[in-house]
Structure formats: C-alpha cells, structure tokens
Tab-separated table of C-alpha atoms in Angstrom:
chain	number	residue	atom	x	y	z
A	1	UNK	CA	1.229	10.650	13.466
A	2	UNK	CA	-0.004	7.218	12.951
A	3	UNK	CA	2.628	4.227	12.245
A	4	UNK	CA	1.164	1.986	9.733
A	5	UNK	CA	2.699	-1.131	8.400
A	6	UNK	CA	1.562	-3.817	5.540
A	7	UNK	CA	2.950	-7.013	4.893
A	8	UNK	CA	3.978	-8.097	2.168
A	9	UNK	CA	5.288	-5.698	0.796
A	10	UNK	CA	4.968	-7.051	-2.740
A	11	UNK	CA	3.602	-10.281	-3.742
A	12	UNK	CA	3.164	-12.510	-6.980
A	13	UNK	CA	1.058	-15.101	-6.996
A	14	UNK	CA	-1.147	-17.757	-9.794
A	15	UNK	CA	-4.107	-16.627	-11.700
A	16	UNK	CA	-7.122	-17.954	-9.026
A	17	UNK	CA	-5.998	-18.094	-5.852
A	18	UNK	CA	-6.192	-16.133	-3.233
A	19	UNK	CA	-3.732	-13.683	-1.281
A	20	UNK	CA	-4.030	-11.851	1.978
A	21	UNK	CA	-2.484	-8.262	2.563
A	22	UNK	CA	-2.149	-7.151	6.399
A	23	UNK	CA	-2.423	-3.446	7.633
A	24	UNK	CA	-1.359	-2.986	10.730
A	25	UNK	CA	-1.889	0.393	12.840
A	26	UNK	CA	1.822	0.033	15.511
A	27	UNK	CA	0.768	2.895	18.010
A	28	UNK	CA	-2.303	3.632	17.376
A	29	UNK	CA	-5.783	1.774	18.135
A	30	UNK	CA	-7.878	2.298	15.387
A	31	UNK	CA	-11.774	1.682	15.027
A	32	UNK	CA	-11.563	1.992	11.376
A	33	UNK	CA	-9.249	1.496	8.268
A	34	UNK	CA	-9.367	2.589	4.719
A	35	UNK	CA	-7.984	0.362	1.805
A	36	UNK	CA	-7.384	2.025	-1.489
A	37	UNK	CA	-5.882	1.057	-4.548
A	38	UNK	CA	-3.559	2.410	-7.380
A	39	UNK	CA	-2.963	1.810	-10.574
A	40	UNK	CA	-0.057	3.145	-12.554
A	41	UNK	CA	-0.176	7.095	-13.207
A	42	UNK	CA	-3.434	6.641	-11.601
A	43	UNK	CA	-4.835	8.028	-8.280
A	44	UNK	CA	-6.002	6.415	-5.225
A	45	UNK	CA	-9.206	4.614	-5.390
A	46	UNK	CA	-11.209	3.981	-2.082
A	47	UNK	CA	-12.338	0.307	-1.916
A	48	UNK	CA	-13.505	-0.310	1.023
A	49	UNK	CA	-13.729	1.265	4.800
A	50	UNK	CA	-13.089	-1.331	7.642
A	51	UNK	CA	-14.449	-1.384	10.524
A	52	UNK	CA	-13.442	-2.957	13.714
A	53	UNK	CA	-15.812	-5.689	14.853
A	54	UNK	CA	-18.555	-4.979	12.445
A	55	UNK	CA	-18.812	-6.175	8.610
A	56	UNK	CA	-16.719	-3.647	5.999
A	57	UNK	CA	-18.418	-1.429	3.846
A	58	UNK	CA	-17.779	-1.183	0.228
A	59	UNK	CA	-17.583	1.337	-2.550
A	60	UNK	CA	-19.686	0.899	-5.578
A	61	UNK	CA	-18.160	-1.469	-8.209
A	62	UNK	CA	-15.918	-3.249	-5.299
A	63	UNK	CA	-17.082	-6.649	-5.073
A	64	UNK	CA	-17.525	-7.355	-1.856
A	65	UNK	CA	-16.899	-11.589	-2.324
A	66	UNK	CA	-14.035	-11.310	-3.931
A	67	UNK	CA	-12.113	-8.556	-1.666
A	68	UNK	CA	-12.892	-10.089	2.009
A	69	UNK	CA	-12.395	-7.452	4.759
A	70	UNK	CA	-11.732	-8.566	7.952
A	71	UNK	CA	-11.098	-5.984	11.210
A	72	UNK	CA	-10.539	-8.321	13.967
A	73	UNK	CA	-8.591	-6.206	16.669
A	74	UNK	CA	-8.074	-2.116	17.357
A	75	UNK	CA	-4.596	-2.959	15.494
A	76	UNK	CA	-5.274	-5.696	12.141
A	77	UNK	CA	-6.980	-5.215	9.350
A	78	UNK	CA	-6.547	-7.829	6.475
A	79	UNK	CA	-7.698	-7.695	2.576
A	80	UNK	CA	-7.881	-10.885	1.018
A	81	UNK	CA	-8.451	-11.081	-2.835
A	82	UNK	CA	-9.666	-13.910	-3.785
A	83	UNK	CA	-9.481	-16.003	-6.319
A	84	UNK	CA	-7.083	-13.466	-7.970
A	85	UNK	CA	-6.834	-12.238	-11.851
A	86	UNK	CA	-4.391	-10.670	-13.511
A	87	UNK	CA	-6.875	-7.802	-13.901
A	88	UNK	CA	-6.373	-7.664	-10.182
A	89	UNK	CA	-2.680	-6.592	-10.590
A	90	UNK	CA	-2.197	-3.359	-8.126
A	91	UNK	CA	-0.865	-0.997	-5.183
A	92	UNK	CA	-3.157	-2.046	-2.376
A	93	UNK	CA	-2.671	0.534	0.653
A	94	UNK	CA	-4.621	1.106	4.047
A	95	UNK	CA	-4.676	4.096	5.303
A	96	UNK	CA	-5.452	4.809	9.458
A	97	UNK	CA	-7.245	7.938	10.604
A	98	UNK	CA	-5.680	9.778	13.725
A	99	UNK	CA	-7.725	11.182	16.024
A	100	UNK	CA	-10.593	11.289	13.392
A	101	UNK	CA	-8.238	13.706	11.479
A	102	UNK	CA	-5.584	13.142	9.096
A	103	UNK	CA	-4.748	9.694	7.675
A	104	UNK	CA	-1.818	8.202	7.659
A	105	UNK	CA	-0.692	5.623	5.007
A	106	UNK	CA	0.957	2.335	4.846
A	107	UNK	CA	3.902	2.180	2.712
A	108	UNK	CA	1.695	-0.007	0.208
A	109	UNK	CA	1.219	-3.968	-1.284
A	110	UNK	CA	2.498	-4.423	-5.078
A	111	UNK	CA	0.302	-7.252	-6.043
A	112	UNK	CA	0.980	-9.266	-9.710
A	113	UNK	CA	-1.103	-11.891	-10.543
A	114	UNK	CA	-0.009	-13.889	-13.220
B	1	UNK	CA	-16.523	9.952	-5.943
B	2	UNK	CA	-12.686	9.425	-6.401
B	3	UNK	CA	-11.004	11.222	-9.683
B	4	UNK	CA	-8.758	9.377	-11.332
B	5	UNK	CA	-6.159	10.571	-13.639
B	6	UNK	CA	-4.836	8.479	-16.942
B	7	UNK	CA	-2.243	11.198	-17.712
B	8	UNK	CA	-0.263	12.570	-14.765
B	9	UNK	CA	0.563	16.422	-15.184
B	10	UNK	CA	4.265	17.175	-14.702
B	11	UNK	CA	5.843	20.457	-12.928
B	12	UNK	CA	9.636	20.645	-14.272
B	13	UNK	CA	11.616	23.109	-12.143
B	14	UNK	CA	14.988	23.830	-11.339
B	15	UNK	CA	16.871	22.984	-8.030
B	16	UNK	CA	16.630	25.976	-6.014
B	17	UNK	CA	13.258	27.742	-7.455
B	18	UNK	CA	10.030	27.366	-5.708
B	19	UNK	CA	6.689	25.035	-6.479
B	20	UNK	CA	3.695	25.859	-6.806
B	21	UNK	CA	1.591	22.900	-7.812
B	22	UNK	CA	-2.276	23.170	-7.590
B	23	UNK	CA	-5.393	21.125	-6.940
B	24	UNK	CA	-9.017	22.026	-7.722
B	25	UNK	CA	-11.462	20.087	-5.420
B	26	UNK	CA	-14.739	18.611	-5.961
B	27	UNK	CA	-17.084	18.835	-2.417
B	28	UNK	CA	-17.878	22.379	-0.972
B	29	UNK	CA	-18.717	20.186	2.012
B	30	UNK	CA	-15.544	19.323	2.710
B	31	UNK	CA	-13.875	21.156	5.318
B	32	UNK	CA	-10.521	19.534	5.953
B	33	UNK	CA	-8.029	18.789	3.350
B	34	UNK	CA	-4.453	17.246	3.067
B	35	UNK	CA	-1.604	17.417	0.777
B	36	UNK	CA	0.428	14.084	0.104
B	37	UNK	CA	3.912	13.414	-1.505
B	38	UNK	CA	4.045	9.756	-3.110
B	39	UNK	CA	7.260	8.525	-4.099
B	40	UNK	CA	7.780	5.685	-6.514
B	41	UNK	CA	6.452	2.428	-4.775
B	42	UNK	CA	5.588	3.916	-1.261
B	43	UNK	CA	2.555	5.029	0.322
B	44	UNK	CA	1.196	8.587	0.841
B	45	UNK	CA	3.368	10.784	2.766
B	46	UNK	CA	1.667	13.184	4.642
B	47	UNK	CA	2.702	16.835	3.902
B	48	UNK	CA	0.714	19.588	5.404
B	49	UNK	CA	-3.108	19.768	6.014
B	50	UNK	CA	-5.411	22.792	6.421
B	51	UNK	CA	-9.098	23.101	7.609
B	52	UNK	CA	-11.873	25.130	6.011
B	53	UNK	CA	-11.301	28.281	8.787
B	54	UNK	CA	-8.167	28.934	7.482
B	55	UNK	CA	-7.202	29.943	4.247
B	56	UNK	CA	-3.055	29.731	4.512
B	57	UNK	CA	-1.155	27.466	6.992
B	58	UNK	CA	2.832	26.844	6.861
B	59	UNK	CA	5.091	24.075	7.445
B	60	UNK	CA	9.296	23.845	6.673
B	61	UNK	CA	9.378	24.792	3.409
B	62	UNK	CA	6.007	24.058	2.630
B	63	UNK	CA	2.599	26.479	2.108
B	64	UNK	CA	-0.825	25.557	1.738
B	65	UNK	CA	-3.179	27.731	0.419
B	66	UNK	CA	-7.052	27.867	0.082
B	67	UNK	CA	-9.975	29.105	-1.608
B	68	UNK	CA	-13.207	28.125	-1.073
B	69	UNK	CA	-14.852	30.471	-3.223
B	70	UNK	CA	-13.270	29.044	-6.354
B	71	UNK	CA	-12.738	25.024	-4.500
B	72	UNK	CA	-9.150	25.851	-5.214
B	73	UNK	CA	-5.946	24.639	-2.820
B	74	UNK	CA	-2.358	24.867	-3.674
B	75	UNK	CA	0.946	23.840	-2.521
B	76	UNK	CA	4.329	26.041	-2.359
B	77	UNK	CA	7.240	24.368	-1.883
B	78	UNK	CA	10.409	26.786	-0.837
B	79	UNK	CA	14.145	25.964	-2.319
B	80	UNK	CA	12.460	23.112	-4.166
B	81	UNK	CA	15.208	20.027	-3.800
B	82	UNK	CA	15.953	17.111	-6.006
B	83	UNK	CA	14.522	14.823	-2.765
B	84	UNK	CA	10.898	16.258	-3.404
B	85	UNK	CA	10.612	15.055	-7.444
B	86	UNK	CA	7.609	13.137	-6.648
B	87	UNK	CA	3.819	12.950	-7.298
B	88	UNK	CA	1.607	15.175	-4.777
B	89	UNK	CA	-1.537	14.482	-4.390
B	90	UNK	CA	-4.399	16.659	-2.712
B	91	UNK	CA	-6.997	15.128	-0.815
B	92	UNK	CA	-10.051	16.224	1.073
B	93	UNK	CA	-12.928	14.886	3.013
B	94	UNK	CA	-15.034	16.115	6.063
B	95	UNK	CA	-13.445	15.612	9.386
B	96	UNK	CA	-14.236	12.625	10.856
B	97	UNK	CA	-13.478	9.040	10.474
B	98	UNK	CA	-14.480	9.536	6.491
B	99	UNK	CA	-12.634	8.261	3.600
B	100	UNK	CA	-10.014	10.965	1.798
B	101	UNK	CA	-10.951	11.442	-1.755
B	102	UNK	CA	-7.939	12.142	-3.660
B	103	UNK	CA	-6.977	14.400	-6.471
B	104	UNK	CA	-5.570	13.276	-9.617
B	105	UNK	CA	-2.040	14.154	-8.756
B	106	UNK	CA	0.591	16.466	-10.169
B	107	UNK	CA	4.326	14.585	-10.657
B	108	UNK	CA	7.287	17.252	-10.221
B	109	UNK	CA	10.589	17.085	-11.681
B	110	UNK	CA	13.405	18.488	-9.942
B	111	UNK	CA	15.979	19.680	-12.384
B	112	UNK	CA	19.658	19.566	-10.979
C-alpha cells in the first residue's frame, strides 16, 4: 500500500496565526488527497478533498479561507489553518487513495492552539 | 455525511477469545468498504477491505463479513491479542477516488 507521511507530527502554536501541515504520498503519485480531522472519542471528519493542480473542494461547514489547500505536485499536499483558534485544536490526517481503491493514512498532525 | 460518535462503545475481551465488533453503514450505494485499527495518536491502519460482490473475505486472523440486505459489516478477530486493544473503525465509500466516510468506531479492550 501507499506510504504516507505528515510533518509535524504535533505542533503548538499562538491563538491567530497560522500553521502549515504537509502530507506527503513517498511511493506513490497521487492526483488527489483527503484531509480529515478528529476530535477526541470522535470519528474522522472529511474536510476537504485535494486535488492536484486544480483548486480543493470543501465539505459543508469547512471554511474554505481559513483551511488553505494547496496540491502542488503528484507527491505534496499542504493544509494551512489560518489564523488559528483554540477551537481549532485537533488530529489533522490526509489520507492517499491507491489505485482509486483503498486509502491509506498518514500517521496524523496533533495541533494545540493556545 | 460523516457520523460522528461523542461516546465510543467498548468491546472488553479476554486474551485469547475472539472479536467480533460490528458496524452498521449508512449508503446502499456504496460498494467497497474498509475496516481500520487506530491506535492512540496514529493514523488509520488499514485492516482488511471487502467489495459489494462478496459477502466474507479473510486476512491473518482477521474476517470481514457483509450484509447488504440489512447495511450490516463486521469484523472477527481470531486469538484476539493485547497488541490489537484499539479503536476500529469501518468505513465505506464507492470505488473510486471518493472520500471514505467513517463509522463511529468501536474501542476494544484486551484483557490479559
């Protein structure tokens, strides 16, 4: 299956600024991404699906100012919150689809805002 | 739309026994679906998956079941071992580059 890697792999930054999460797809060139979030005891929420060379596309309720997607090779995707809250406090993971089939994850971005 | 669950269910069993921990999903369109282990503070691990033409598939230690009549999947787990306490998640969508939409999640206990 897919390799995927984010970096960092936690991160704690001030109340309104900004922080960007990679996602990274090691051996496998991927034409689309999935970021999700998770808050504790809760499930995985889909925010957004990115897509290389072409704008993201968000689920309802995901603001898409404040959670810039950007898909600039078969290989990067980035999340950038910006201007972060403490309400913003989560697991951030991207997922990678193989061969249009099963998705594999990356091992996840503990974000605290304080 | 994703399900989200407040209040994880727990499956307590004892080292040794099997697991049988259940998921009822939401699309009868979906005809692909994929079972997850999550351990504290990782991603996702992928488990087994199973498409709509079948309704049993096996892995190492590891069944998935399904019933479309009832939108009903399961997972057996064989000489459950302290290394799978965990949460599992189910998730399905329809094959293709489409977005999973996950389960709420069951959390099982191994008891040594």
């Amino acid at each position: 299956g897919a390799v995927v890697s984010q970096h960092p792999s936690w991160v704690i930054c001030k109340s309104g600024t900004s922080v960007k999460i990679e996602c990274r797809s090691l051996d496998f060139q991927a034409t689309t991404m999935f970021w999700y979030r998770q808050f504790p005891k809760q499930s995985l929420m889909l925010m957004a699906t990115s897509n290389e060379g072409s704008k993201a596309t968000y689920e309802q309720g995901v603001e898409k100012d404040k959670f810039l997607i950007n898909h600039a090779s078969l290989t990067l995707s980035t999340l950038t919150v910006t201007s972060a809250h403490p309400e913003d406090s989560s697991f951030y993971i991207c997922s990678v689809p193989s061969l249009g089939e099963t998705q594999y994850f990356g091992p996840g971005t503990r974000l605290l805002v304080l | 739309g994703e399900s989200v669950g407040l209040h994880l269910p727990t499956l307590s069993v004892q080292e040794g026994d099997n697991s049988i921990i259940n998921c009822a999903y939401s699309n009868s369109a979906s005809d692909y679906f994929i079972w997850y282990k999550q351990e504290s503070g990782k991603g996702p691990q992928f488990i087994i998956d199973i498409r709509s033409n079948m309704d049993k598939r096996q892995g190492q230690r590891v069944t998935v079941l399904l019933n479309k009549t009832v939108k009903h999947l399961s997972l057996q787990i064989a000489a459950t071992q302290p290394g799978d306490s965990a949460v599992y998640f189910c998730a399905e969508n329809i094959l293709g580059n489409t977005p999973l939409v996950f389960g709420k999640g069951t959390r099982l206990s191994v008891i040594a």
